[in-house]
C-alpha positions as a Markdown table, in Angstrom:
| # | Residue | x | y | z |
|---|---|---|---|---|
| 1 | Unk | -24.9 | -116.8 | 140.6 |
| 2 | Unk | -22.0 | -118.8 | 141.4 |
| 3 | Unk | -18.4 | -117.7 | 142.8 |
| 4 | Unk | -16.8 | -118.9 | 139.5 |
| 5 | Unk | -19.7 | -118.0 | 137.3 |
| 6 | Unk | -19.0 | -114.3 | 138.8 |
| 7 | Unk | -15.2 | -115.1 | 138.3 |
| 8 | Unk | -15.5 | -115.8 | 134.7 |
| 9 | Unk | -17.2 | -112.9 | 133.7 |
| 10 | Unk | -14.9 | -110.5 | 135.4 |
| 11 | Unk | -12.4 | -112.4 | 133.6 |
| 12 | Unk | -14.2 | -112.3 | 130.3 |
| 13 | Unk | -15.8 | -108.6 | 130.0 |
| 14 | Unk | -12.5 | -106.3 | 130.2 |
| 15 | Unk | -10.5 | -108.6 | 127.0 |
| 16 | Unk | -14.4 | -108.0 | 125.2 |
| 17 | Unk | -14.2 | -104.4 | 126.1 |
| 18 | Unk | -10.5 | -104.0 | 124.6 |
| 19 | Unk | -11.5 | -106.1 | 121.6 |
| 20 | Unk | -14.6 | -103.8 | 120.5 |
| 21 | Unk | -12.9 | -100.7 | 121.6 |
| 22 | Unk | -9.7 | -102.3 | 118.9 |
| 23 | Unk | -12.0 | -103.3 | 116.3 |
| 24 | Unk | -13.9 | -100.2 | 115.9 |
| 25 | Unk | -10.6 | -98.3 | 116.0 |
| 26 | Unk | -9.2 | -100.1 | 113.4 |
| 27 | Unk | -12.4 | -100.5 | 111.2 |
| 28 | Unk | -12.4 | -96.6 | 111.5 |
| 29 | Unk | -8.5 | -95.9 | 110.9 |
| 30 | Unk | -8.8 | -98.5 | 107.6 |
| 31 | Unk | -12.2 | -96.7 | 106.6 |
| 32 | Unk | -10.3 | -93.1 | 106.9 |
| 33 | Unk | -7.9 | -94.0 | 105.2 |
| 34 | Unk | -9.6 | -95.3 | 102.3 |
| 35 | Unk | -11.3 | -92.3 | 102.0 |
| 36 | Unk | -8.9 | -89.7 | 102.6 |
| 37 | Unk | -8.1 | -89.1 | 99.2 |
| 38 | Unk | -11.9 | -88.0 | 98.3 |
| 39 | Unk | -11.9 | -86.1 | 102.2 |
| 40 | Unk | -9.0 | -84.2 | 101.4 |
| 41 | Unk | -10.2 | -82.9 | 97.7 |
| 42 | Unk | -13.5 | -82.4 | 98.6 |
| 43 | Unk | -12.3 | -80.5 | 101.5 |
| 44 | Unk | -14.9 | -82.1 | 104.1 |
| 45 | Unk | -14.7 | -80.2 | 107.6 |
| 46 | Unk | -13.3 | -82.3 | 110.6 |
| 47 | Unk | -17.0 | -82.1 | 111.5 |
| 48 | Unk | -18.9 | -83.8 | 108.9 |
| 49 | Unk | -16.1 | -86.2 | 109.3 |
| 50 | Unk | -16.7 | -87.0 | 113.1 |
| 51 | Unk | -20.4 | -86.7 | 112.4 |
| 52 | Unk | -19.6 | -89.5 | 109.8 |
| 53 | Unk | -18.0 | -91.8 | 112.1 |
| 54 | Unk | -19.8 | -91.0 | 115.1 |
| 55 | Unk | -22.8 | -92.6 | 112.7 |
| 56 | Unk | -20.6 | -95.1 | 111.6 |
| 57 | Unk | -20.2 | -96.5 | 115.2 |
| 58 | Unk | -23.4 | -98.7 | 115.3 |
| 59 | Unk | -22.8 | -100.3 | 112.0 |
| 60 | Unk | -19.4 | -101.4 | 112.9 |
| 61 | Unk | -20.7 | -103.0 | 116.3 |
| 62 | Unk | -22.9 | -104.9 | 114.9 |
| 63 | Unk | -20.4 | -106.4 | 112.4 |
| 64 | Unk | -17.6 | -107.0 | 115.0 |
| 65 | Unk | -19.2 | -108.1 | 118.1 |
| 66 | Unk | -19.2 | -111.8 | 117.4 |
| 67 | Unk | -15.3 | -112.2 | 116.5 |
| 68 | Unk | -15.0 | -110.1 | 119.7 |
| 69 | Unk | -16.7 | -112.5 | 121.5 |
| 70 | Unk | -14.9 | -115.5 | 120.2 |
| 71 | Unk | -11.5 | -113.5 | 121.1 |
| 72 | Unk | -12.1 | -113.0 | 124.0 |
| 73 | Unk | -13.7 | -116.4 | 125.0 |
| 74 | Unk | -10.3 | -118.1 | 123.4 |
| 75 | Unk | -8.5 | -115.8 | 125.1 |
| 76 | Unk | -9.9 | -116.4 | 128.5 |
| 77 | Unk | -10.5 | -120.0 | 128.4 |
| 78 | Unk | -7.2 | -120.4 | 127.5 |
| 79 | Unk | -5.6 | -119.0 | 129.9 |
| 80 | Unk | -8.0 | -120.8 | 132.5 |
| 81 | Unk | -6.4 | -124.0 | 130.8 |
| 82 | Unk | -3.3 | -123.0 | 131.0 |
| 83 | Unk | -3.4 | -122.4 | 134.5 |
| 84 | Unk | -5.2 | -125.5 | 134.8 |
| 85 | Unk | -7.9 | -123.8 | 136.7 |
| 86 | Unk | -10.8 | -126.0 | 134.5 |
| 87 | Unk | -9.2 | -129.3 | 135.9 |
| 88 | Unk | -9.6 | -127.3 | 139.5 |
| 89 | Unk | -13.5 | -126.8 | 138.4 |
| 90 | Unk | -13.6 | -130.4 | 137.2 |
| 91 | Unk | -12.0 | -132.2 | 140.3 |
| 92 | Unk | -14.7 | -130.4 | 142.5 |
| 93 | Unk | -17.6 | -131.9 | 140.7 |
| 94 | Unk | -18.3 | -129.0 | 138.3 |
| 95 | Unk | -19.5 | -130.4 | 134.7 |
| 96 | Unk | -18.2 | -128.8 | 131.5 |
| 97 | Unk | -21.7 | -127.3 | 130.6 |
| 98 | Unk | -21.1 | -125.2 | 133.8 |
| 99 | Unk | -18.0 | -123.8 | 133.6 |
| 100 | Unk | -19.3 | -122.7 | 130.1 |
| 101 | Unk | -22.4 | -121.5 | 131.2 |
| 102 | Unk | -21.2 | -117.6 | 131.4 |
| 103 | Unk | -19.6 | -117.9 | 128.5 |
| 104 | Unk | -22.8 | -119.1 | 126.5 |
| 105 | Unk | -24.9 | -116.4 | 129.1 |
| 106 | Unk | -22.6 | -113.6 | 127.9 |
| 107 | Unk | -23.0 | -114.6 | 124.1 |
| 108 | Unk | -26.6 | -114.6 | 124.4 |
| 109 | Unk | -26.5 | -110.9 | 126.1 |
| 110 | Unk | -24.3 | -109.9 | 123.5 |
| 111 | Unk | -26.6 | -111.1 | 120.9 |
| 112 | Unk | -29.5 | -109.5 | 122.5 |
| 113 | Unk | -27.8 | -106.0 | 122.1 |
| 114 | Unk | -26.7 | -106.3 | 118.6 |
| 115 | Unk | -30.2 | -107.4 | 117.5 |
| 116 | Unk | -31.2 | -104.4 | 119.7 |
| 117 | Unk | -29.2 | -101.6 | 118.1 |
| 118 | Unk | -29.4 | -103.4 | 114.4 |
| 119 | Unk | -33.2 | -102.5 | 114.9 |
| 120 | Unk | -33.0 | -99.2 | 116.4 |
| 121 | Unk | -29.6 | -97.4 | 115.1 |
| 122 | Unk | -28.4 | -99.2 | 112.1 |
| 123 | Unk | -31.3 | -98.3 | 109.9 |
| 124 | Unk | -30.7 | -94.4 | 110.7 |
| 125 | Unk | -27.4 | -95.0 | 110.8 |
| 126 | Unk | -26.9 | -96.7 | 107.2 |
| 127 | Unk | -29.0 | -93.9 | 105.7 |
| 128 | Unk | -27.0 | -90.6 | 107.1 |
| 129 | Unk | -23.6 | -92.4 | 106.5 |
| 130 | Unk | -24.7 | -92.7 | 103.1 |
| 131 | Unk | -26.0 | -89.2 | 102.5 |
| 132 | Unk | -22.7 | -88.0 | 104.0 |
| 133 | Unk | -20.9 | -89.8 | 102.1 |
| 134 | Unk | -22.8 | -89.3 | 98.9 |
| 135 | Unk | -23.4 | -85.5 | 99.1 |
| 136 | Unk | -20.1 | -84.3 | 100.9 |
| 137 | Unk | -16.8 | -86.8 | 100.7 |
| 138 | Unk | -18.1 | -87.4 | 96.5 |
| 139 | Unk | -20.2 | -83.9 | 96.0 |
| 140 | Unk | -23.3 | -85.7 | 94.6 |
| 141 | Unk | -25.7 | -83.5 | 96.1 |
| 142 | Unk | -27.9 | -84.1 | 93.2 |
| 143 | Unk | -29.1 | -87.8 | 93.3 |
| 144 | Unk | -29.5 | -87.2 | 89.2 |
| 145 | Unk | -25.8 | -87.6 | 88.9 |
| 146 | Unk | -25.9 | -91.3 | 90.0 |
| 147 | Unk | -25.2 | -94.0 | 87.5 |
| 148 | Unk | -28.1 | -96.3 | 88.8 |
| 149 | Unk | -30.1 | -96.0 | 92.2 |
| 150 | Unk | -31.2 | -99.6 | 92.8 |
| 151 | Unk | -34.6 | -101.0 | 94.2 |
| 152 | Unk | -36.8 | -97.9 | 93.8 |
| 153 | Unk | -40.6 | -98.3 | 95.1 |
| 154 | Unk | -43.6 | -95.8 | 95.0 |
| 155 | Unk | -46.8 | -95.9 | 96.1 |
| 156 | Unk | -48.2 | -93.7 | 93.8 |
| 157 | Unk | -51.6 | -92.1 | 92.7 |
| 158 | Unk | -54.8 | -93.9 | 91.7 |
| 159 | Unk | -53.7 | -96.8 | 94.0 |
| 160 | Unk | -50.7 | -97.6 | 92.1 |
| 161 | Unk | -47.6 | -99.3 | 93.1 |
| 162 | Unk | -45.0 | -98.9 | 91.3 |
| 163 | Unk | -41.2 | -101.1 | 91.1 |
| 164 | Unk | -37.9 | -101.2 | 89.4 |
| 165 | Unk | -34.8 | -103.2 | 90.6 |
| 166 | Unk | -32.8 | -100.2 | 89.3 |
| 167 | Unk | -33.9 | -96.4 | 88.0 |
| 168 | Unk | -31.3 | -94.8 | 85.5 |
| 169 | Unk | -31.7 | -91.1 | 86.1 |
| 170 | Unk | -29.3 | -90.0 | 83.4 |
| 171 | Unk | -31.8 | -91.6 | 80.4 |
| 172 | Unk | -35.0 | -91.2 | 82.7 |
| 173 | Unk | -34.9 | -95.3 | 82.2 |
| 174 | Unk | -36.8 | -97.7 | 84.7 |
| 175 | Unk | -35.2 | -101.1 | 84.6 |
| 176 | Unk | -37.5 | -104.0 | 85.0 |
| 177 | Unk | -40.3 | -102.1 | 86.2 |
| 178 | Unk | -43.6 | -103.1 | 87.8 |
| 179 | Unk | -46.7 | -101.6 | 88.1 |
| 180 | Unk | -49.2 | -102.9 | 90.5 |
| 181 | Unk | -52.7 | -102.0 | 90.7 |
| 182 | Unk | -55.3 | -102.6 | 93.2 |
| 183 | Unk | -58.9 | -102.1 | 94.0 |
| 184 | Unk | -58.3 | -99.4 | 97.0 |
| 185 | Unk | -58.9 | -102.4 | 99.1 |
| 186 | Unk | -55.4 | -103.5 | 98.6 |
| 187 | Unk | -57.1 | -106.1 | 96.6 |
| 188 | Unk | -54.5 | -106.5 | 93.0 |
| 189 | Unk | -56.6 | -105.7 | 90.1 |
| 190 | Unk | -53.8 | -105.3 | 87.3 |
| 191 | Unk | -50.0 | -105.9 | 86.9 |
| 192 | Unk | -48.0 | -104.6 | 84.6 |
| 193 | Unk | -44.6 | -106.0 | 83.8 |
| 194 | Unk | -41.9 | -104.7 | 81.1 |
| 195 | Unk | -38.1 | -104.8 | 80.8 |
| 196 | Unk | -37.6 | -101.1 | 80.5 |
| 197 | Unk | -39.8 | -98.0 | 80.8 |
| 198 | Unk | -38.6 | -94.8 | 79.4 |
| 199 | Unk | -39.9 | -91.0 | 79.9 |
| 200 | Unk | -40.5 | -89.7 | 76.1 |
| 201 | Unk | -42.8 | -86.3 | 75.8 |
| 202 | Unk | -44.0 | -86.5 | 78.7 |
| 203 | Unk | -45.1 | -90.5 | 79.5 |
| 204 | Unk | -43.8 | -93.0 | 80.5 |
| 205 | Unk | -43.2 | -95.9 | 77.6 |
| 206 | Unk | -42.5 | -99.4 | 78.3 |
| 207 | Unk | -41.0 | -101.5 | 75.9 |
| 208 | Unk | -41.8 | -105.7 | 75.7 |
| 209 | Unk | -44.5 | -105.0 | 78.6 |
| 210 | Unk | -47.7 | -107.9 | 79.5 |
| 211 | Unk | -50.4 | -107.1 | 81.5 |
| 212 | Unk | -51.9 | -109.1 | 83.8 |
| 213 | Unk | -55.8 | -108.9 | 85.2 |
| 214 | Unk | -56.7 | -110.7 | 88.2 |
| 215 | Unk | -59.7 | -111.4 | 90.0 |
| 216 | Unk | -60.9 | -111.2 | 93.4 |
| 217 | Unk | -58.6 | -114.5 | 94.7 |
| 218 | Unk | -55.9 | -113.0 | 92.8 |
| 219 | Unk | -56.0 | -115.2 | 90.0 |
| 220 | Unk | -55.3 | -114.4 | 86.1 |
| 221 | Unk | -57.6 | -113.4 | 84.2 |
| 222 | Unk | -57.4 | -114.4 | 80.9 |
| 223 | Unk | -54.6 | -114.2 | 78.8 |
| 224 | Unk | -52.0 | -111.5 | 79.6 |
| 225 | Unk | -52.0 | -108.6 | 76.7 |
| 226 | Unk | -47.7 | -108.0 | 75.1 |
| 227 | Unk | -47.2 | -105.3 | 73.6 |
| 228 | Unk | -43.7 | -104.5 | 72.1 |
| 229 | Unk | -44.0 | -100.8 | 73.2 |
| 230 | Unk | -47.3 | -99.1 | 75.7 |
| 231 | Unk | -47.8 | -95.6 | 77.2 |
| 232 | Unk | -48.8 | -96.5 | 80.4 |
| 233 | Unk | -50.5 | -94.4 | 83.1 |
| 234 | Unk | -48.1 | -93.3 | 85.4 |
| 235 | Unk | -48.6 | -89.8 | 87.4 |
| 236 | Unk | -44.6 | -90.0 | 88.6 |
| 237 | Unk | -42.2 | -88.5 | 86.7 |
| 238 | Unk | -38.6 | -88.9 | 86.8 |
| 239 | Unk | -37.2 | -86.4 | 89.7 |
| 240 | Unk | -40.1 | -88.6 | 92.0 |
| 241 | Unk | -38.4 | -91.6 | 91.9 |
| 242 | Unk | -34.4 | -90.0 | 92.8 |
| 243 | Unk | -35.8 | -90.2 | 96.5 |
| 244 | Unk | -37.3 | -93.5 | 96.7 |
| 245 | Unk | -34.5 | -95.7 | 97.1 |
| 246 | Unk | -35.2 | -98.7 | 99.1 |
| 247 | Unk | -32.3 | -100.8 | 100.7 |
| 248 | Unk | -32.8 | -103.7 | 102.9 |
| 249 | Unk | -30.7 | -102.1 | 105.9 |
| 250 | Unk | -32.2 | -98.9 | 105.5 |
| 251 | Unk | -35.5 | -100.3 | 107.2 |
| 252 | Unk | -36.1 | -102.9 | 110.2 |
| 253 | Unk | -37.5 | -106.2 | 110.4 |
| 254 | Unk | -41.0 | -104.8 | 110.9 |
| 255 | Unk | -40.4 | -102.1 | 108.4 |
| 256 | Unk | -39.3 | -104.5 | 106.1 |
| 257 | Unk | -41.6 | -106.5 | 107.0 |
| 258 | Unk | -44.5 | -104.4 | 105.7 |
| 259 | Unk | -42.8 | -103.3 | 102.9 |
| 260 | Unk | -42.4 | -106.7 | 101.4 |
| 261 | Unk | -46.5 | -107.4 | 102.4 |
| 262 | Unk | -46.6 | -103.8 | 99.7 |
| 263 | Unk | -44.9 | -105.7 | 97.2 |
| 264 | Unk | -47.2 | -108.9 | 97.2 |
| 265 | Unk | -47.6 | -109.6 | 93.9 |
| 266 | Unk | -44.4 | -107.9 | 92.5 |
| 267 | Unk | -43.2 | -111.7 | 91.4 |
| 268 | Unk | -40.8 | -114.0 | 93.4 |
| 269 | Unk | -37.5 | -112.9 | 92.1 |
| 270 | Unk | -38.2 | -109.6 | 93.5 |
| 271 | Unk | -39.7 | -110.6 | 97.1 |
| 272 | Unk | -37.3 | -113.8 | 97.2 |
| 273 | Unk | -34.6 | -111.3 | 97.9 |
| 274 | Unk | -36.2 | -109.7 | 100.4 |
| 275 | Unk | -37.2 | -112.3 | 102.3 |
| 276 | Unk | -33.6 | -113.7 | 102.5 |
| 277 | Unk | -32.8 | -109.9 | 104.1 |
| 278 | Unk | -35.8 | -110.4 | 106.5 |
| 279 | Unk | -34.6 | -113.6 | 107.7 |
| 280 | Unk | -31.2 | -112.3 | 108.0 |
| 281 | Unk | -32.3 | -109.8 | 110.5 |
| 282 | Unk | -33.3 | -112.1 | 112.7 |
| 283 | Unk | -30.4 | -114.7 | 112.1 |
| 284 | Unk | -27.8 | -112.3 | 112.4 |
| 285 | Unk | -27.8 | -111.1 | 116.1 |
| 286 | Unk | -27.7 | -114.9 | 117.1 |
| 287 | Unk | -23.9 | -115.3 | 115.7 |
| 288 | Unk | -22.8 | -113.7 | 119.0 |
| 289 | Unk | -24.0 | -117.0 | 120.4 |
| 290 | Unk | -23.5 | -119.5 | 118.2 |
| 291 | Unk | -19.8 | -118.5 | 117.9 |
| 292 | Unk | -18.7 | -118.4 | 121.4 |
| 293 | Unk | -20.6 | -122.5 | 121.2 |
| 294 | Unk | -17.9 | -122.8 | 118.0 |
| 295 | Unk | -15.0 | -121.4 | 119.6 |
| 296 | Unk | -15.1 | -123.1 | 123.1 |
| 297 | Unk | -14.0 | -126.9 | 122.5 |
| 298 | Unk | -10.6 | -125.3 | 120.6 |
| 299 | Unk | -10.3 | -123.0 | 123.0 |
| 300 | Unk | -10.1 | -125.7 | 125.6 |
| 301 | Unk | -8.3 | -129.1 | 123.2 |
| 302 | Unk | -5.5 | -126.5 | 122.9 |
| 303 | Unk | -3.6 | -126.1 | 125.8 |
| 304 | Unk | 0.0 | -124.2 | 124.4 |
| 305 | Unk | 0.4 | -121.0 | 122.6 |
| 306 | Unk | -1.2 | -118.3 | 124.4 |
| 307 | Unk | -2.6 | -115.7 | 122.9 |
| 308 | Unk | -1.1 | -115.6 | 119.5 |
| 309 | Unk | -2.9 | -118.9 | 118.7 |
| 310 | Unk | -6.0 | -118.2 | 119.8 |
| 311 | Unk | -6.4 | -115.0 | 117.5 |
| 312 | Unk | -5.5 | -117.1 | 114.8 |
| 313 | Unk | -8.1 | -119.8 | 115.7 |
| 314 | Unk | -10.4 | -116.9 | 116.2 |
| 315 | Unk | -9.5 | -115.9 | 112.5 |
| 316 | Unk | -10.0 | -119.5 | 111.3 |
| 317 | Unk | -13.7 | -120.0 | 112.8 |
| 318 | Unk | -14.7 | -116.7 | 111.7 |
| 319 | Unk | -13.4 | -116.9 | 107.9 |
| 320 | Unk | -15.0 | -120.3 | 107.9 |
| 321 | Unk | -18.4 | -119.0 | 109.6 |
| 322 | Unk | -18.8 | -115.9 | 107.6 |
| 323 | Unk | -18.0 | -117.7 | 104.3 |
| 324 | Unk | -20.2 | -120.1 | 104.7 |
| 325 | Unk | -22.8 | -117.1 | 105.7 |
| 326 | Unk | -22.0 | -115.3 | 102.6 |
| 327 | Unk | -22.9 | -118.2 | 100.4 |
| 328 | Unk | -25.9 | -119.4 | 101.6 |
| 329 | Unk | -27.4 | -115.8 | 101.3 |
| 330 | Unk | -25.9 | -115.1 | 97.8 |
| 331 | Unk | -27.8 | -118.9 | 97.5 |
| 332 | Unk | -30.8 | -117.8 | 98.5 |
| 333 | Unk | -30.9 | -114.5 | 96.6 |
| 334 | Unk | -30.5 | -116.1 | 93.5 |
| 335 | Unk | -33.3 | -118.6 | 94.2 |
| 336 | Unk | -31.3 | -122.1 | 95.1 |
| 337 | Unk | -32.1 | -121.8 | 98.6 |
| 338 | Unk | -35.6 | -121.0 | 100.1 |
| 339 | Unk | -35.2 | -117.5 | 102.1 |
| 340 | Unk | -35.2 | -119.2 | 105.9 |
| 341 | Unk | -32.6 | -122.2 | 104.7 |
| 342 | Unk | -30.6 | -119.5 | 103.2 |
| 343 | Unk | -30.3 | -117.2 | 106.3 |
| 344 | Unk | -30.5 | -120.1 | 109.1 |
| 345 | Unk | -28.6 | -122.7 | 107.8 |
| 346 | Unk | -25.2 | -122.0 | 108.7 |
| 347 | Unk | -26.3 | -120.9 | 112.7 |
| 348 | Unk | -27.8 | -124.5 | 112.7 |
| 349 | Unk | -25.0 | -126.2 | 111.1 |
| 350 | Unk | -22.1 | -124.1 | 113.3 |
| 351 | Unk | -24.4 | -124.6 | 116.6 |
| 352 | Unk | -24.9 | -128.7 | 115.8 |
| 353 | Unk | -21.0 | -128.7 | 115.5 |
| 354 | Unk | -20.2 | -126.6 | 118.9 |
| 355 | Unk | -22.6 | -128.8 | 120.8 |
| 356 | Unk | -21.7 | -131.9 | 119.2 |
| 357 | Unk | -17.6 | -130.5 | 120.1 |
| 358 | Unk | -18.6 | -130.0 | 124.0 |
| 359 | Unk | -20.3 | -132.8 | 124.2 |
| 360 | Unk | -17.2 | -135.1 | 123.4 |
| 361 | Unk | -14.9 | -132.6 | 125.9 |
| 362 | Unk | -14.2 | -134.6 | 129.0 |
């Protein structure tokens, strides 16, 4: 490693150490209070509260580390420009693509991390912030009293799998559900389909249902049977399917993974979404990278303004970077966008622009 490469990450790691340590201050502060009113009535004890946020600290890493990195590499190349200390690298035969180099080695570090702890802590993490939450700051210790639980998924008896993209326990209702059936050799035999299912005396009934054979290549069978209204065979009753909740970031990418193979079957719509979330897993941890390439040809065209001015560049590229982001997803959720376009697209069109930027820096 070089003199200055060695130089520039000293120079670079204590402003990203103060940035995350400030982010996940203020994301906590802004998150108490917003809460505080529900803390203070439901009388939660300072330690279910720290436990909370103690839980909470992987989620909010994972969310701030890239405008952290782009701070801090604004921050620090500016003041290297300011100091003229990158015209020093230059005049002694140093190309531009080197003096970056920690910067983009750094970003890829950081990238490897978040991708790290979004597979390892934010999963567990998501799931007890949410029970806290649920069953001490609002008191719904009894999952019954929510309005609608969405995605539920059970893999139930006589090799039954069984869907619904939302479960309304106050009217015992399954919204859109699906009922998959296979041959015990994961081999799909049946599908049922219907736009509600209902628990009345004991079975399940669902209303505007088809059913669907197929053979061994999984191919229909004939014409699907549509019936207005169907008892169908279902062993689950209603209290089974409070506690089968099934959330994207409640699982990782190989979790997920083999959860969306379970579904095969289930219809596009349902499985389109998913994918987009599994692609996003992977997509995600790269924005460490990919904004530090963004945020390094402004950081170095602007040469006045110190600090102040890079935050609110920093602010700028992110807005524009995790707009962009949020619209290809919602995109490719709703079916507009196949599920890898949706979740790459904007880290291939921000990274083509930041190399395309330093390319033209002299």
């Amino acid at each position: 490693m070089r003199l200055t490469d060695r130089y520039i990450i000293r120079q670079l790691l204590a402003p990203l150490f103060y940035c995350l340590i400030i982010f996940i201050f203020l994301y906590i502060i802004i998150d108490l209070f917003g809460h505080l009113d529900e803390i203070l009535k439901q009388k939660v004890t300072f330690d279910i509260v720290l436990k909370y946020y103690i839980y909470f600290i992987p989620i909010i890493f994972v969310q701030t580390a890239p405008i952290a990195i782009l701070v801090s590499t604004i921050y620090v190349l500016g003041n290297l420009n300011r100091y003229n200390e990158i015209t020093a690298m230059k005049a002694g035969g140093m190309s531009i693509w080197v003096i970056i180099r920690p910067f983009l080695a750094l970003g890829l570090l950081l990238s490897m991390v978040v991708f790290i702890i979004n597979e390892r802590f934010v999963p567990s993490a998501s799931i007890t912030t949410k029970t806290i939450k649920e069953e001490r700051m609002e008191k719904r210790f009894d999952a019954s009293s929510k309005k609608l639980i969405d995605n539920v998924a059970i893999y139930g008896a006589n090799n039954q799998m069984i869907y619904a993209r939302f479960y309304e326990p106050s009217k015992k209702t399954l919204i859109n559900p699906i009922v998959m059936i296979n041959d015990g050799e994961k081999n799909l035999t049946t599908k049922i389909i219907a736009d509600e299912g209902k628990w009345i005396d004991q079975s399940w009934i669902f209303y505007h249902c088809a059913i669907y054979n197929f053979d061994k290549n999984n191919q229909i069978v004939g014409e699907p049977q549509l019936f207005n209204e169907k008892v169908v065979s279902i062993e689950e009753k209603p209290d089974d399917f409070l506690r089968y909740e099934v959330r994207a970031e409640f699982m990782n990418y190989e979790q997920l993974k083999k959860y969306i193979k379970k579904l095969y079957g289930a219809g596009s719509k349902i499985t389109n979404k998913l994918l987009v979330d599994l692609n996003y897993k992977l997509s995600f941890p790269i924005i460490s990278l990919i904004i530090v390439l963004v945020g390094i040809p402004f950081a170095i065209t602007t040469k006045r303004g110190g600090a102040l001015l890079g935050v609110a560049v920093s602010i700028a590229i992110s807005l524009v970077y995790y707009g962009m982001i949020a619209v290809c997803i919602a995109l490719g959720k709703a079916g507009f966008l196949p599920p890898i376009i949706s979740s790459w697209s904007s880290n291939i069109i921000f990274a083509s622009l930041g190399l395309y930027l330093i390319s033209k820096l002299r």
